[in-house]
PDB file of N, CA and C in Angstrom:
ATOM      1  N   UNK A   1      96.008 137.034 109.590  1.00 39.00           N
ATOM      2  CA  UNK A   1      95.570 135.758 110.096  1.00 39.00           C
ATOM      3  C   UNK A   1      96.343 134.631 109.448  1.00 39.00           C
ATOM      4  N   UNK A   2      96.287 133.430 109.818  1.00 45.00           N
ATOM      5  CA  UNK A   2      96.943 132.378 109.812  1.00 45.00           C
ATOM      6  C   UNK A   2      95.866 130.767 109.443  1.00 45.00           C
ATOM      7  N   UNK A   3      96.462 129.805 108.588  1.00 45.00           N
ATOM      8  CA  UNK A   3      95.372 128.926 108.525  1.00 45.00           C
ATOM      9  C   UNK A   3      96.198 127.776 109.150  1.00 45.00           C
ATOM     10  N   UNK A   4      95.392 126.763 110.018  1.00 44.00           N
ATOM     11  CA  UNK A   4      96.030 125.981 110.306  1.00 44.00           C
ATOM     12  C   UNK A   4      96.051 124.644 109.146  1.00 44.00           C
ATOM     13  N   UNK A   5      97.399 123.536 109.493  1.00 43.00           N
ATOM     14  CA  UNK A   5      97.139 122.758 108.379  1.00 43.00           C
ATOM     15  C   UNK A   5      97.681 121.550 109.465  1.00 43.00           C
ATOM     16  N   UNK A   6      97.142 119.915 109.390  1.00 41.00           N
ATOM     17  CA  UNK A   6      97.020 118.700 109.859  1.00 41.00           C
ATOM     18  C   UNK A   6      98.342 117.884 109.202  1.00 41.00           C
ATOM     19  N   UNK A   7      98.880 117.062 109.255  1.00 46.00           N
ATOM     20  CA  UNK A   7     100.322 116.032 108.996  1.00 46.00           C
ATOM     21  C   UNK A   7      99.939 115.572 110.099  1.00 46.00           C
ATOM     22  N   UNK A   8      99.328 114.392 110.089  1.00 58.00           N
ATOM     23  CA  UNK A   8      99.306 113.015 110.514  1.00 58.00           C
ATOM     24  C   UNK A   8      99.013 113.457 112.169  1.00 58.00           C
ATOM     25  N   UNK A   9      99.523 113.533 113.211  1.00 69.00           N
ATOM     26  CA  UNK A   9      98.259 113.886 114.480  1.00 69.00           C
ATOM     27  C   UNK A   9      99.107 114.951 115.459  1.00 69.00           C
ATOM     28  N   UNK A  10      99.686 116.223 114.028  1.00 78.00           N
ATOM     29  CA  UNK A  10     100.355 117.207 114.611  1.00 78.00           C
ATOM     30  C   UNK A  10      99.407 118.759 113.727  1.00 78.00           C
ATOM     31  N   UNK A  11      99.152 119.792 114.083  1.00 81.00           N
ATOM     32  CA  UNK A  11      99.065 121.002 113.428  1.00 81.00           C
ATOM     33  C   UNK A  11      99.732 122.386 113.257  1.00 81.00           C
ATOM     34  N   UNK A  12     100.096 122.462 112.716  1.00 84.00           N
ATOM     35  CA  UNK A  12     100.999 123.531 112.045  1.00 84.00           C
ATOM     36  C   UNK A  12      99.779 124.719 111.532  1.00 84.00           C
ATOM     37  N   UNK A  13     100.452 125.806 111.625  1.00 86.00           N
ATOM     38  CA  UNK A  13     100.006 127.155 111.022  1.00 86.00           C
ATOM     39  C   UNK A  13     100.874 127.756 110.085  1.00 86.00           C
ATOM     40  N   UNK A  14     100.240 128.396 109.195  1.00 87.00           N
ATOM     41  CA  UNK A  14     100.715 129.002 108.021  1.00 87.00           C
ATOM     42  C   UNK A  14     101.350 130.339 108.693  1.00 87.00           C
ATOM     43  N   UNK A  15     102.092 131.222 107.834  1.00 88.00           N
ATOM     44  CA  UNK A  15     102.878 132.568 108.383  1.00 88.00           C
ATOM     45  C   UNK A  15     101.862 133.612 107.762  1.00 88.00           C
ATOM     46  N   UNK A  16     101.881 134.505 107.785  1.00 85.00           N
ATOM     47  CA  UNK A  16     101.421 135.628 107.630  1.00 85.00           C
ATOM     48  C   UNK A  16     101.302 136.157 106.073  1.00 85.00           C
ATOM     49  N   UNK A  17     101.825 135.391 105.581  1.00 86.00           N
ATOM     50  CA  UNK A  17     101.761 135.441 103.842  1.00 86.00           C
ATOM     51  C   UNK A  17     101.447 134.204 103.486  1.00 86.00           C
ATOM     52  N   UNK A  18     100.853 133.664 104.142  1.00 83.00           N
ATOM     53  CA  UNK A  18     100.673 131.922 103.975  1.00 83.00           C
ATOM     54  C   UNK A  18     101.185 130.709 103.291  1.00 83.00           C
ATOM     55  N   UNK A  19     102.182 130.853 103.953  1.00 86.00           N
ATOM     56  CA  UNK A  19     103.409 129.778 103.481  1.00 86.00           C
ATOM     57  C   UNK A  19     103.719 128.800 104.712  1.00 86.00           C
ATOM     58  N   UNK A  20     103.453 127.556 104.164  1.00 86.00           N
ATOM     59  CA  UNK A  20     103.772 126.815 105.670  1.00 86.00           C
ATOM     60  C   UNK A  20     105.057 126.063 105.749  1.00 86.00           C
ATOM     61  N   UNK A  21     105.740 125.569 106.279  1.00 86.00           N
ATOM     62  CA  UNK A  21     107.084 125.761 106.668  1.00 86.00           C
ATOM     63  C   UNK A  21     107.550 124.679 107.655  1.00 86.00           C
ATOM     64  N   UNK A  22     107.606 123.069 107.390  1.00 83.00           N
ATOM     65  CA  UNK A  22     107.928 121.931 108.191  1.00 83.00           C
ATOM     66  C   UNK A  22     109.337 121.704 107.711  1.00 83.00           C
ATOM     67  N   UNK A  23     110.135 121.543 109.025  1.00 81.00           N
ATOM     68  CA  UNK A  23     111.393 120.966 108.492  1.00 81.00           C
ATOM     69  C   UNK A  23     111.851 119.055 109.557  1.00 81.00           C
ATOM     70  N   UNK A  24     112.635 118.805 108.521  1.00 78.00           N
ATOM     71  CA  UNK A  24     113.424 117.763 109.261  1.00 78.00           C
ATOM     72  C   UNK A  24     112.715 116.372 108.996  1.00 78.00           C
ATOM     73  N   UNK A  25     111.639 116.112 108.005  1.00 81.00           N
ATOM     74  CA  UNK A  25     110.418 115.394 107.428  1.00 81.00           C
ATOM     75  C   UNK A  25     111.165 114.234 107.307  1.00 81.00           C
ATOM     76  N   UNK A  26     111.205 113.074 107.611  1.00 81.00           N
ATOM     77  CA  UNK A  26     111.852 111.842 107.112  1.00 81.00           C
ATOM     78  C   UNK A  26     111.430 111.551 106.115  1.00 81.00           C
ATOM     79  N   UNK A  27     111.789 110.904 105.164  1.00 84.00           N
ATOM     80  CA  UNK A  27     111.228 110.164 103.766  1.00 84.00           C
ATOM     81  C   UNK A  27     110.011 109.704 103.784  1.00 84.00           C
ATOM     82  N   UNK A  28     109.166 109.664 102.562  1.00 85.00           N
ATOM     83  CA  UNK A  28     107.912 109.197 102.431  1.00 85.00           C
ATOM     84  C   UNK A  28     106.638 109.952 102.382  1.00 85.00           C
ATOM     85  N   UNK A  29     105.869 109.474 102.147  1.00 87.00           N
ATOM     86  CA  UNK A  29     104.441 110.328 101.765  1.00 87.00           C
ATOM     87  C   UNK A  29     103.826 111.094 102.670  1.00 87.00           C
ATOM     88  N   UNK A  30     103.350 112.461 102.628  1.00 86.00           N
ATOM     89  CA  UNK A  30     102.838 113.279 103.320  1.00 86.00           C
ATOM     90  C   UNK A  30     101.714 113.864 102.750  1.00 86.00           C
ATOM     91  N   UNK A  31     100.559 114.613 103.584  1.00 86.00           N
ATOM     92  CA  UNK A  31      99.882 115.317 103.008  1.00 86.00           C
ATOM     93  C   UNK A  31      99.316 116.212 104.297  1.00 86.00           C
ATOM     94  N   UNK A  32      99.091 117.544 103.518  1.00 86.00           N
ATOM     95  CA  UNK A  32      98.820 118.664 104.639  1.00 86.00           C
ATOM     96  C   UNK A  32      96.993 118.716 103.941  1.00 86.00           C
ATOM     97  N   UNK A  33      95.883 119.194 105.502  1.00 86.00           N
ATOM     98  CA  UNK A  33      95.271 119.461 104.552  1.00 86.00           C
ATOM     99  C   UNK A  33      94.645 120.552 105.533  1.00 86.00           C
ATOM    100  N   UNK A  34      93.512 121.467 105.262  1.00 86.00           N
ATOM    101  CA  UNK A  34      93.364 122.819 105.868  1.00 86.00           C
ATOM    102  C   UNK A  34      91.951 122.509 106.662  1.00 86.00           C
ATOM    103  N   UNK A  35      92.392 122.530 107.997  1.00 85.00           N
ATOM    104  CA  UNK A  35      91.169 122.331 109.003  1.00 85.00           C
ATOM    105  C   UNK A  35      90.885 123.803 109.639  1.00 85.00           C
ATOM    106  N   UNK A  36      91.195 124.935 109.202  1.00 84.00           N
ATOM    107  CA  UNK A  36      90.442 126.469 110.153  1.00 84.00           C
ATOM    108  C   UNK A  36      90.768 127.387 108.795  1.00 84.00           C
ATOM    109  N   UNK A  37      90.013 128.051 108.826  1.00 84.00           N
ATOM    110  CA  UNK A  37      90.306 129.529 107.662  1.00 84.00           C
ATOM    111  C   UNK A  37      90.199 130.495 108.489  1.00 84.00           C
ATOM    112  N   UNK A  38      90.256 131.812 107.708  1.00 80.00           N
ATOM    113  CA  UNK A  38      90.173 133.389 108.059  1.00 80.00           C
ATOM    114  C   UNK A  38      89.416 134.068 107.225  1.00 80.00           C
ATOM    115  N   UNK A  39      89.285 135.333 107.368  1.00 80.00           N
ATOM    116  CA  UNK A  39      88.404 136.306 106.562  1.00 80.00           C
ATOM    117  C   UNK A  39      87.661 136.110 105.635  1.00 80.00           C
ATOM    118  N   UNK A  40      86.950 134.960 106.119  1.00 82.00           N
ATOM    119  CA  UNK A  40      85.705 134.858 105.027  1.00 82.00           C
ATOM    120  C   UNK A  40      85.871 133.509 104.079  1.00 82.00           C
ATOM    121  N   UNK A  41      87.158 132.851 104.150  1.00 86.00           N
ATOM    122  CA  UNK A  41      87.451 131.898 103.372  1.00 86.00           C
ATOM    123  C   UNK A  41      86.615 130.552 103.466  1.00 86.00           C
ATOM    124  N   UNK A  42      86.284 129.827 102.287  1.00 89.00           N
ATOM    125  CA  UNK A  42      85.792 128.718 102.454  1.00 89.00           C
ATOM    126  C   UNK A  42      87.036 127.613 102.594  1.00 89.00           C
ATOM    127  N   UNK A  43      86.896 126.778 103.814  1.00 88.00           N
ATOM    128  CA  UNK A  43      87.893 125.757 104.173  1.00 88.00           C
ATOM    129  C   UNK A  43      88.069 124.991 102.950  1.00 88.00           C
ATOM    130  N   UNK A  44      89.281 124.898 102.164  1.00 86.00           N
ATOM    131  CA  UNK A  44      89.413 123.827 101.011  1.00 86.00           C
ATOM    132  C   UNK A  44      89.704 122.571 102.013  1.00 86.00           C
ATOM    133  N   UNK A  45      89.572 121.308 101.388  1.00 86.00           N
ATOM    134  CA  UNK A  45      89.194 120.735 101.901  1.00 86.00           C
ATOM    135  C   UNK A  45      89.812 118.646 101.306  1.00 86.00           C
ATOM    136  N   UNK A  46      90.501 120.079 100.134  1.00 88.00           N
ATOM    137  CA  UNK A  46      91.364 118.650  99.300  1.00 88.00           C
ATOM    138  C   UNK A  46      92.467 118.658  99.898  1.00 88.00           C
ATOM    139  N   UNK A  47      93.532 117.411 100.317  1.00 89.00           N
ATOM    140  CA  UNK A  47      94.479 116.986 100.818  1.00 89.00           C
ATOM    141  C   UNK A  47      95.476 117.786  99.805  1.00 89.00           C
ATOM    142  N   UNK A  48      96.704 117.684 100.485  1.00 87.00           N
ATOM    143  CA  UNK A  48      97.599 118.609  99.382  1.00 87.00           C
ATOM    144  C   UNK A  48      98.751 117.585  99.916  1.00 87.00           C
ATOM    145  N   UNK A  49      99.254 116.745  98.634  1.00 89.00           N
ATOM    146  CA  UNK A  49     100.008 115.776  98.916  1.00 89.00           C
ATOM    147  C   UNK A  49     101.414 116.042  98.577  1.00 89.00           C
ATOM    148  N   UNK A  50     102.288 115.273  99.115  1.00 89.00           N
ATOM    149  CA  UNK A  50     103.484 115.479  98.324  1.00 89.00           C
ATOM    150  C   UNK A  50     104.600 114.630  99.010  1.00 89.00           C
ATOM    151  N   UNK A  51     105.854 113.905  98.674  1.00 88.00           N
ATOM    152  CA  UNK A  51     106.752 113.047  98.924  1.00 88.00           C
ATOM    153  C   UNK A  51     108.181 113.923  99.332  1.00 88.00           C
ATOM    154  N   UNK A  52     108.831 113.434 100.316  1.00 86.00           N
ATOM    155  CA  UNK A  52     109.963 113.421 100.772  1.00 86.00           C
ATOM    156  C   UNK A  52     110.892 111.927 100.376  1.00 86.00           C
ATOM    157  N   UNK A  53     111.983 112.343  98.973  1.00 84.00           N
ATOM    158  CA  UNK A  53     112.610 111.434  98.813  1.00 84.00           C
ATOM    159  C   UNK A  53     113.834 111.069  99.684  1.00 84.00           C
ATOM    160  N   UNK A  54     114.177 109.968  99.743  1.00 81.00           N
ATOM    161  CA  UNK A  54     115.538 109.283 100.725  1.00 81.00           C
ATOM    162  C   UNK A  54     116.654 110.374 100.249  1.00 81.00           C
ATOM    163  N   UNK A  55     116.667 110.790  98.862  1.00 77.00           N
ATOM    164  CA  UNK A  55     118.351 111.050  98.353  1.00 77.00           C
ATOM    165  C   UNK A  55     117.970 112.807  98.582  1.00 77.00           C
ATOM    166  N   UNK A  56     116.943 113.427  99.269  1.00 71.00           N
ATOM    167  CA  UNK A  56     117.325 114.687  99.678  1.00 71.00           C
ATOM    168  C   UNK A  56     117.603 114.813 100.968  1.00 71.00           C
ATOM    169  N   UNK A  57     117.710 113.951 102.017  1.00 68.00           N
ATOM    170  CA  UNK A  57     118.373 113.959 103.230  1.00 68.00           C
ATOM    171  C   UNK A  57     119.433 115.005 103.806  1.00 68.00           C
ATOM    172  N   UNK A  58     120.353 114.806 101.972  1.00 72.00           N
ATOM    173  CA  UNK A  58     122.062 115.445 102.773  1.00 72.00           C
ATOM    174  C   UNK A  58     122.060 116.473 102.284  1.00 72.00           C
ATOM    175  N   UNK A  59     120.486 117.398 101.526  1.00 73.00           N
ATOM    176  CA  UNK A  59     120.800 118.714 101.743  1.00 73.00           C
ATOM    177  C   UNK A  59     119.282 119.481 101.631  1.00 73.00           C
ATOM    178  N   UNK A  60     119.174 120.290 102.587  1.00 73.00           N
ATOM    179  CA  UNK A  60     117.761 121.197 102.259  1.00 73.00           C
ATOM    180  C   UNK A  60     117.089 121.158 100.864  1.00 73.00           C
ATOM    181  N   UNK A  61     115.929 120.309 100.862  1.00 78.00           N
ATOM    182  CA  UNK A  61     114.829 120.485  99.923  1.00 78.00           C
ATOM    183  C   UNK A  61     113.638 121.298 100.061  1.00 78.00           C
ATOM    184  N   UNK A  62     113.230 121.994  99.357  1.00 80.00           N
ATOM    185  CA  UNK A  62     112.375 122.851  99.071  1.00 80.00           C
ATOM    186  C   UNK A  62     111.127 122.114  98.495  1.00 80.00           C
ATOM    187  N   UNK A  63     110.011 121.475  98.599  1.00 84.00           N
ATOM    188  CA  UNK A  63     108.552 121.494  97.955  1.00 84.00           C
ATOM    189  C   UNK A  63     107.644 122.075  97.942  1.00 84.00           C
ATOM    190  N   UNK A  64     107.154 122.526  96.890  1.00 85.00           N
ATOM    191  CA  UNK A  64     105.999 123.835  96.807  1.00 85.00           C
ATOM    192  C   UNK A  64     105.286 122.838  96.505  1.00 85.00           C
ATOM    193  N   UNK A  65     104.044 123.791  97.000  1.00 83.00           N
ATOM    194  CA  UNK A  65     102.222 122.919  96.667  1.00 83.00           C
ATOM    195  C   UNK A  65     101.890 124.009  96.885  1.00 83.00           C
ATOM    196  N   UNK A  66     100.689 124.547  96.291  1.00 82.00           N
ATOM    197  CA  UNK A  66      99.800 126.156  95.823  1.00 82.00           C
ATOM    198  C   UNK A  66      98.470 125.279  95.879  1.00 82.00           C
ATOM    199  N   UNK A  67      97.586 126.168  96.872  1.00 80.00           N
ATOM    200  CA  UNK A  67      96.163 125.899  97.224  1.00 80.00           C
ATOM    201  C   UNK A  67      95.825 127.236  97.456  1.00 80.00           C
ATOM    202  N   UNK A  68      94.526 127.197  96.576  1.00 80.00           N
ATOM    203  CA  UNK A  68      93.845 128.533  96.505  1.00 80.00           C
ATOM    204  C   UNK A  68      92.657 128.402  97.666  1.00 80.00           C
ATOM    205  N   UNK A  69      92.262 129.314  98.029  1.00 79.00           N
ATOM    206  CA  UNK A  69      90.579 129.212  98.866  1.00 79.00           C
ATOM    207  C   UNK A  69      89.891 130.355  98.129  1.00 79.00           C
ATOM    208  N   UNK A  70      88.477 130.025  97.959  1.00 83.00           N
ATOM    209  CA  UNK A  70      87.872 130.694  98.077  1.00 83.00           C
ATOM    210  C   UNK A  70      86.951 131.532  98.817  1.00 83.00           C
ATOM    211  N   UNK A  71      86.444 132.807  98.255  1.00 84.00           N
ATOM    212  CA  UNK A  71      85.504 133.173  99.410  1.00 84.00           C
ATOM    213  C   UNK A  71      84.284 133.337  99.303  1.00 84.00           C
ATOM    214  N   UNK A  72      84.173 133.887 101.193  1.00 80.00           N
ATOM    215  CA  UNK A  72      82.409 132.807 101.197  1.00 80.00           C
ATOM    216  C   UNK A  72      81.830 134.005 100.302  1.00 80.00           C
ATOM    217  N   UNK A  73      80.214 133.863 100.055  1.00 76.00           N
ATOM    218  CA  UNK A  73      79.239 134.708  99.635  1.00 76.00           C
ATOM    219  C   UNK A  73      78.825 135.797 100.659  1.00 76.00           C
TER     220      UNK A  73
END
């Protein structure tokens, strides 16, 4: 299964090892945050923020952010 995640009034899904995967981001502040779960997971529910600077433009940047879920009872 797959979780979906929100950026501003588009949704994206995670891959199958749950890694999510936006390219081509213009500069400036972003935040993904998790609106559907799977197998039992409780929806986290904190924004997961993070910046696209101007001076990585002229070559593939990589940003990691790690969000755990927990599960239900």
């Amino acid at each position: 299964g797959t979780n979906e995640r929100v950026q501003a009034d588009k949704v994206f899904k995670t891959n199958a090892s749950g890694i999510l995967t936006v390219d081509k981001l213009a500069p400036g502040q972003y935040y993904v945050k998790e609106v559907a779960t799977v197998n039992g997971n409780i929806i986290n529910e904190t924004p997961i923020t993070f910046e696209v600077a101007a001076e990585t433009l002229e070559a593939p940047t990589v940003i990691e952010r790690t969000a755990t879920n927990k599960k239900a009872r």
